[in-house]
Amino acid sequence: AGLLAFIIDKLRDWADCGGDLESRFSRDELCTIATLYWVTDSIGTSFRQDFDLSHNAKRPRITVPVAVTQSQEWNMPLFPRSIAERAASDIRRYLAPDRGGHFMAFEEPQLVAQELTAFMREVELDASAVDAQGADATSSLATGEGRDE
């Protein structure tokens, strides 16, 4: 009962539900979430990152393409894009929708799916362009094109 109360409290506080938890999660979903934590005994490991944060080495800068979808948690309006830019050097997409809380993928699955799809298409197009440039360069080297004689 204590675990369920804790999970319900966090879901209500962190979800974009205005305090009405059942506007975002059915009772069946709430019971399923609590059961997963209970039977797998994983509530403790879900807190581990919070404990470890101060004990870890500084994180390296992220240099691969990144997409950020900022949730509407109570503290997220205070989270400027510049913080994400300090962590990642290649932010391709940055979205701050007007809905969706800490559990964005559960609360707004269509929004998250659309953003992920758009991001992956963009990265795929960029990779295709790089591959094409690489193929052109390889072709030029093989034929001797572009050499000064």
JSON list of C-alpha atoms in Angstrom, two decimals:
[
{"chain": "A", "resi": 1, "resn": "ALA", "atom": "CA", "xyz": [0.00, 0.00, 0.00]},
{"chain": "A", "resi": 2, "resn": "GLY", "atom": "CA", "xyz": [2.89, 2.36, 0.76]},
{"chain": "A", "resi": 3, "resn": "LEU", "atom": "CA", "xyz": [4.50, 1.77, -2.63]},
{"chain": "A", "resi": 4, "resn": "LEU", "atom": "CA", "xyz": [1.19, 2.37, -4.40]},
{"chain": "A", "resi": 5, "resn": "ALA", "atom": "CA", "xyz": [0.61, 5.58, -2.43]},
{"chain": "A", "resi": 6, "resn": "PHE", "atom": "CA", "xyz": [4.12, 6.81, -3.28]},
{"chain": "A", "resi": 7, "resn": "ILE", "atom": "CA", "xyz": [3.74, 6.05, -6.98]},
{"chain": "A", "resi": 8, "resn": "ILE", "atom": "CA", "xyz": [0.28, 7.65, -7.14]},
{"chain": "A", "resi": 9, "resn": "ASP", "atom": "CA", "xyz": [1.62, 10.74, -5.38]},
{"chain": "A", "resi": 10, "resn": "LYS", "atom": "CA", "xyz": [4.53, 11.11, -7.83]},
{"chain": "A", "resi": 11, "resn": "LEU", "atom": "CA", "xyz": [2.35, 10.48, -10.87]},
{"chain": "A", "resi": 12, "resn": "ARG", "atom": "CA", "xyz": [-0.16, 13.09, -9.69]},
{"chain": "A", "resi": 13, "resn": "ASP", "atom": "CA", "xyz": [2.58, 15.65, -8.98]},
{"chain": "A", "resi": 14, "resn": "TRP", "atom": "CA", "xyz": [4.69, 15.07, -12.09]},
{"chain": "A", "resi": 15, "resn": "ALA", "atom": "CA", "xyz": [2.09, 14.32, -14.75]},
{"chain": "A", "resi": 16, "resn": "ASP", "atom": "CA", "xyz": [0.41, 17.09, -16.72]},
{"chain": "A", "resi": 17, "resn": "CYS", "atom": "CA", "xyz": [-2.97, 16.39, -15.12]},
{"chain": "A", "resi": 18, "resn": "GLY", "atom": "CA", "xyz": [-3.82, 19.42, -13.01]},
{"chain": "A", "resi": 19, "resn": "GLY", "atom": "CA", "xyz": [-4.12, 17.16, -9.96]},
{"chain": "A", "resi": 20, "resn": "ASP", "atom": "CA", "xyz": [-6.70, 14.89, -11.67]},
{"chain": "A", "resi": 21, "resn": "LEU", "atom": "CA", "xyz": [-4.60, 11.77, -12.15]},
{"chain": "A", "resi": 22, "resn": "GLU", "atom": "CA", "xyz": [-7.38, 9.81, -13.82]},
{"chain": "A", "resi": 23, "resn": "SER", "atom": "CA", "xyz": [-7.51, 12.38, -16.62]},
{"chain": "A", "resi": 24, "resn": "ARG", "atom": "CA", "xyz": [-4.18, 10.91, -17.76]},
{"chain": "A", "resi": 25, "resn": "PHE", "atom": "CA", "xyz": [-4.05, 7.36, -16.37]},
{"chain": "A", "resi": 26, "resn": "SER", "atom": "CA", "xyz": [-6.78, 4.76, -15.98]},
{"chain": "A", "resi": 27, "resn": "ARG", "atom": "CA", "xyz": [-6.99, 2.85, -12.72]},
{"chain": "A", "resi": 28, "resn": "ASP", "atom": "CA", "xyz": [-5.86, -0.24, -14.58]},
{"chain": "A", "resi": 29, "resn": "GLU", "atom": "CA", "xyz": [-2.76, 1.60, -15.84]},
{"chain": "A", "resi": 30, "resn": "LEU", "atom": "CA", "xyz": [-2.00, 2.88, -12.33]},
{"chain": "A", "resi": 31, "resn": "CYS", "atom": "CA", "xyz": [-2.26, -0.64, -10.90]},
{"chain": "A", "resi": 32, "resn": "THR", "atom": "CA", "xyz": [-0.08, -2.00, -13.72]},
{"chain": "A", "resi": 33, "resn": "ILE", "atom": "CA", "xyz": [2.64, 0.60, -13.09]},
{"chain": "A", "resi": 34, "resn": "ALA", "atom": "CA", "xyz": [2.64, -0.11, -9.35]},
{"chain": "A", "resi": 35, "resn": "THR", "atom": "CA", "xyz": [2.64, -3.87, -9.94]},
{"chain": "A", "resi": 36, "resn": "LEU", "atom": "CA", "xyz": [5.63, -3.64, -12.26]},
{"chain": "A", "resi": 37, "resn": "TYR", "atom": "CA", "xyz": [7.64, -1.80, -9.60]},
{"chain": "A", "resi": 38, "resn": "TRP", "atom": "CA", "xyz": [6.45, -4.20, -6.89]},
{"chain": "A", "resi": 39, "resn": "VAL", "atom": "CA", "xyz": [7.02, -7.59, -8.53]},
{"chain": "A", "resi": 40, "resn": "THR", "atom": "CA", "xyz": [10.35, -6.58, -10.09]},
{"chain": "A", "resi": 41, "resn": "ASP", "atom": "CA", "xyz": [11.50, -4.92, -6.85]},
{"chain": "A", "resi": 42, "resn": "SER", "atom": "CA", "xyz": [12.79, -2.02, -8.94]},
{"chain": "A", "resi": 43, "resn": "ILE", "atom": "CA", "xyz": [11.57, 1.09, -7.13]},
{"chain": "A", "resi": 44, "resn": "GLY", "atom": "CA", "xyz": [14.97, 1.42, -5.43]},
{"chain": "A", "resi": 45, "resn": "THR", "atom": "CA", "xyz": [16.92, 1.25, -8.67]},
{"chain": "A", "resi": 46, "resn": "SER", "atom": "CA", "xyz": [14.64, 3.91, -10.14]},
{"chain": "A", "resi": 47, "resn": "PHE", "atom": "CA", "xyz": [16.03, 6.31, -7.49]},
{"chain": "A", "resi": 48, "resn": "ARG", "atom": "CA", "xyz": [19.64, 5.28, -8.02]},
{"chain": "A", "resi": 49, "resn": "GLN", "atom": "CA", "xyz": [20.40, 7.96, -10.60]},
{"chain": "A", "resi": 50, "resn": "ASP", "atom": "CA", "xyz": [19.39, 10.66, -8.10]},
{"chain": "A", "resi": 51, "resn": "PHE", "atom": "CA", "xyz": [21.76, 9.26, -5.47]},
{"chain": "A", "resi": 52, "resn": "ASP", "atom": "CA", "xyz": [24.60, 8.70, -7.93]},
{"chain": "A", "resi": 53, "resn": "LEU", "atom": "CA", "xyz": [24.42, 12.14, -9.53]},
{"chain": "A", "resi": 54, "resn": "SER", "atom": "CA", "xyz": [26.81, 13.82, -7.09]},
{"chain": "A", "resi": 55, "resn": "HIS", "atom": "CA", "xyz": [29.14, 10.80, -7.06]},
{"chain": "A", "resi": 56, "resn": "ASN", "atom": "CA", "xyz": [29.62, 10.52, -10.82]},
{"chain": "A", "resi": 57, "resn": "ALA", "atom": "CA", "xyz": [32.34, 12.06, -12.94]},
{"chain": "A", "resi": 58, "resn": "LYS", "atom": "CA", "xyz": [31.41, 15.00, -15.12]},
{"chain": "A", "resi": 59, "resn": "ARG", "atom": "CA", "xyz": [29.41, 13.86, -18.14]},
{"chain": "A", "resi": 60, "resn": "PRO", "atom": "CA", "xyz": [31.11, 14.21, -21.51]},
{"chain": "A", "resi": 61, "resn": "ARG", "atom": "CA", "xyz": [29.56, 16.57, -24.03]},
{"chain": "A", "resi": 62, "resn": "ILE", "atom": "CA", "xyz": [27.10, 14.86, -26.38]},
{"chain": "A", "resi": 63, "resn": "THR", "atom": "CA", "xyz": [28.29, 15.29, -29.97]},
{"chain": "A", "resi": 64, "resn": "VAL", "atom": "CA", "xyz": [25.82, 13.16, -31.92]},
{"chain": "A", "resi": 65, "resn": "PRO", "atom": "CA", "xyz": [22.57, 14.68, -33.22]},
{"chain": "A", "resi": 66, "resn": "VAL", "atom": "CA", "xyz": [20.08, 15.36, -30.41]},
{"chain": "A", "resi": 67, "resn": "ALA", "atom": "CA", "xyz": [16.37, 16.13, -30.18]},
{"chain": "A", "resi": 68, "resn": "VAL", "atom": "CA", "xyz": [14.89, 17.66, -27.02]},
{"chain": "A", "resi": 69, "resn": "THR", "atom": "CA", "xyz": [11.22, 17.66, -26.12]},
{"chain": "A", "resi": 70, "resn": "GLN", "atom": "CA", "xyz": [10.80, 19.66, -22.93]},
{"chain": "A", "resi": 71, "resn": "SER", "atom": "CA", "xyz": [7.91, 18.56, -20.72]},
{"chain": "A", "resi": 72, "resn": "GLN", "atom": "CA", "xyz": [5.45, 20.77, -18.88]},
{"chain": "A", "resi": 73, "resn": "GLU", "atom": "CA", "xyz": [6.51, 19.67, -15.41]},
{"chain": "A", "resi": 74, "resn": "TRP", "atom": "CA", "xyz": [6.22, 22.27, -12.69]},
{"chain": "A", "resi": 75, "resn": "ASN", "atom": "CA", "xyz": [9.93, 23.13, -12.89]},
{"chain": "A", "resi": 76, "resn": "MET", "atom": "CA", "xyz": [10.46, 22.89, -16.66]},
{"chain": "A", "resi": 77, "resn": "PRO", "atom": "CA", "xyz": [9.56, 26.51, -17.54]},
{"chain": "A", "resi": 78, "resn": "LEU", "atom": "CA", "xyz": [12.70, 27.36, -15.57]},
{"chain": "A", "resi": 79, "resn": "PHE", "atom": "CA", "xyz": [14.81, 25.06, -17.79]},
{"chain": "A", "resi": 80, "resn": "PRO", "atom": "CA", "xyz": [16.30, 27.22, -20.54]},
{"chain": "A", "resi": 81, "resn": "ARG", "atom": "CA", "xyz": [17.44, 25.79, -23.86]},
{"chain": "A", "resi": 82, "resn": "SER", "atom": "CA", "xyz": [20.94, 27.00, -23.03]},
{"chain": "A", "resi": 83, "resn": "ILE", "atom": "CA", "xyz": [21.30, 24.18, -20.48]},
{"chain": "A", "resi": 84, "resn": "ALA", "atom": "CA", "xyz": [20.60, 21.61, -23.19]},
{"chain": "A", "resi": 85, "resn": "GLU", "atom": "CA", "xyz": [23.08, 23.41, -25.46]},
{"chain": "A", "resi": 86, "resn": "ARG", "atom": "CA", "xyz": [25.78, 23.08, -22.80]},
{"chain": "A", "resi": 87, "resn": "ALA", "atom": "CA", "xyz": [25.21, 19.31, -22.72]},
{"chain": "A", "resi": 88, "resn": "ALA", "atom": "CA", "xyz": [24.86, 18.71, -26.47]},
{"chain": "A", "resi": 89, "resn": "SER", "atom": "CA", "xyz": [26.65, 20.38, -29.35]},
{"chain": "A", "resi": 90, "resn": "ASP", "atom": "CA", "xyz": [24.32, 19.27, -32.16]},
{"chain": "A", "resi": 91, "resn": "ILE", "atom": "CA", "xyz": [20.70, 19.96, -31.14]},
{"chain": "A", "resi": 92, "resn": "ARG", "atom": "CA", "xyz": [18.64, 19.38, -34.27]},
{"chain": "A", "resi": 93, "resn": "ARG", "atom": "CA", "xyz": [15.18, 19.76, -32.79]},
{"chain": "A", "resi": 94, "resn": "TYR", "atom": "CA", "xyz": [13.98, 21.54, -29.65]},
{"chain": "A", "resi": 95, "resn": "LEU", "atom": "CA", "xyz": [10.30, 21.46, -28.77]},
{"chain": "A", "resi": 96, "resn": "ALA", "atom": "CA", "xyz": [8.51, 22.79, -25.69]},
{"chain": "A", "resi": 97, "resn": "PRO", "atom": "CA", "xyz": [4.89, 21.68, -26.23]},
{"chain": "A", "resi": 98, "resn": "ASP", "atom": "CA", "xyz": [2.09, 23.05, -24.09]},
{"chain": "A", "resi": 99, "resn": "ARG", "atom": "CA", "xyz": [1.17, 19.59, -22.79]},
{"chain": "A", "resi": 100, "resn": "GLY", "atom": "CA", "xyz": [2.81, 16.51, -21.34]},
{"chain": "A", "resi": 101, "resn": "GLY", "atom": "CA", "xyz": [4.52, 16.09, -18.01]},
{"chain": "A", "resi": 102, "resn": "HIS", "atom": "CA", "xyz": [7.36, 13.99, -16.62]},
{"chain": "A", "resi": 103, "resn": "PHE", "atom": "CA", "xyz": [5.86, 10.87, -18.19]},
{"chain": "A", "resi": 104, "resn": "MET", "atom": "CA", "xyz": [5.59, 12.47, -21.62]},
{"chain": "A", "resi": 105, "resn": "ALA", "atom": "CA", "xyz": [5.76, 9.25, -23.66]},
{"chain": "A", "resi": 106, "resn": "PHE", "atom": "CA", "xyz": [2.90, 7.78, -21.63]},
{"chain": "A", "resi": 107, "resn": "GLU", "atom": "CA", "xyz": [0.86, 10.98, -21.47]},
{"chain": "A", "resi": 108, "resn": "GLU", "atom": "CA", "xyz": [1.31, 12.16, -25.05]},
{"chain": "A", "resi": 109, "resn": "PRO", "atom": "CA", "xyz": [2.41, 9.14, -27.10]},
{"chain": "A", "resi": 110, "resn": "GLN", "atom": "CA", "xyz": [1.37, 10.63, -30.46]},
{"chain": "A", "resi": 111, "resn": "LEU", "atom": "CA", "xyz": [3.33, 13.82, -29.83]},
{"chain": "A", "resi": 112, "resn": "VAL", "atom": "CA", "xyz": [6.43, 11.89, -28.82]},
{"chain": "A", "resi": 113, "resn": "ALA", "atom": "CA", "xyz": [6.11, 9.52, -31.78]},
{"chain": "A", "resi": 114, "resn": "GLN", "atom": "CA", "xyz": [5.73, 12.43, -34.22]},
{"chain": "A", "resi": 115, "resn": "GLU", "atom": "CA", "xyz": [8.78, 14.20, -32.80]},
{"chain": "A", "resi": 116, "resn": "LEU", "atom": "CA", "xyz": [10.91, 11.06, -32.84]},
{"chain": "A", "resi": 117, "resn": "THR", "atom": "CA", "xyz": [9.84, 10.26, -36.40]},
{"chain": "A", "resi": 118, "resn": "ALA", "atom": "CA", "xyz": [10.60, 13.80, -37.61]},
{"chain": "A", "resi": 119, "resn": "PHE", "atom": "CA", "xyz": [14.00, 13.76, -35.87]},
{"chain": "A", "resi": 120, "resn": "MET", "atom": "CA", "xyz": [14.97, 10.35, -37.25]},
{"chain": "A", "resi": 121, "resn": "ARG", "atom": "CA", "xyz": [13.95, 11.38, -40.76]},
{"chain": "A", "resi": 122, "resn": "GLU", "atom": "CA", "xyz": [16.10, 14.49, -40.48]},
{"chain": "A", "resi": 123, "resn": "VAL", "atom": "CA", "xyz": [19.09, 12.52, -39.22]},
{"chain": "A", "resi": 124, "resn": "GLU", "atom": "CA", "xyz": [18.54, 9.88, -41.91]},
{"chain": "A", "resi": 125, "resn": "LEU", "atom": "CA", "xyz": [18.44, 12.55, -44.64]},
{"chain": "A", "resi": 126, "resn": "ASP", "atom": "CA", "xyz": [21.66, 14.05, -43.31]},
{"chain": "A", "resi": 127, "resn": "ALA", "atom": "CA", "xyz": [23.30, 10.62, -43.25]},
{"chain": "A", "resi": 128, "resn": "SER", "atom": "CA", "xyz": [22.17, 9.98, -46.82]},
{"chain": "A", "resi": 129, "resn": "ALA", "atom": "CA", "xyz": [23.67, 13.28, -47.94]},
{"chain": "A", "resi": 130, "resn": "VAL", "atom": "CA", "xyz": [26.97, 12.45, -46.23]},
{"chain": "A", "resi": 131, "resn": "ASP", "atom": "CA", "xyz": [26.97, 8.98, -47.81]},
{"chain": "A", "resi": 132, "resn": "ALA", "atom": "CA", "xyz": [26.31, 10.53, -51.23]},
{"chain": "A", "resi": 133, "resn": "GLN", "atom": "CA", "xyz": [29.15, 13.02, -50.78]},
{"chain": "A", "resi": 134, "resn": "GLY", "atom": "CA", "xyz": [31.43, 10.20, -49.69]},
{"chain": "A", "resi": 135, "resn": "ALA", "atom": "CA", "xyz": [30.45, 8.12, -52.73]},
{"chain": "A", "resi": 136, "resn": "ASP", "atom": "CA", "xyz": [31.10, 11.10, -55.02]},
{"chain": "A", "resi": 137, "resn": "ALA", "atom": "CA", "xyz": [34.53, 11.64, -53.46]},
{"chain": "A", "resi": 138, "resn": "THR", "atom": "CA", "xyz": [35.40, 7.95, -53.80]},
{"chain": "A", "resi": 139, "resn": "SER", "atom": "CA", "xyz": [34.24, 7.95, -57.41]},
{"chain": "A", "resi": 140, "resn": "SER", "atom": "CA", "xyz": [36.34, 11.04, -58.17]},
{"chain": "A", "resi": 141, "resn": "LEU", "atom": "CA", "xyz": [39.43, 9.46, -56.64]},
{"chain": "A", "resi": 142, "resn": "ALA", "atom": "CA", "xyz": [38.95, 6.26, -58.63]},
{"chain": "A", "resi": 143, "resn": "THR", "atom": "CA", "xyz": [38.56, 8.08, -61.96]},
{"chain": "A", "resi": 144, "resn": "GLY", "atom": "CA", "xyz": [41.17, 10.70, -61.26]},
{"chain": "A", "resi": 145, "resn": "GLU", "atom": "CA", "xyz": [38.65, 13.53, -61.65]},
{"chain": "A", "resi": 146, "resn": "GLY", "atom": "CA", "xyz": [39.49, 16.78, -59.96]},
{"chain": "A", "resi": 147, "resn": "ARG", "atom": "CA", "xyz": [43.27, 16.25, -60.00]},
{"chain": "A", "resi": 148, "resn": "ASP", "atom": "CA", "xyz": [45.52, 19.05, -61.02]},
{"chain": "A", "resi": 149, "resn": "GLU", "atom": "CA", "xyz": [47.68, 17.93, -63.91]}
]
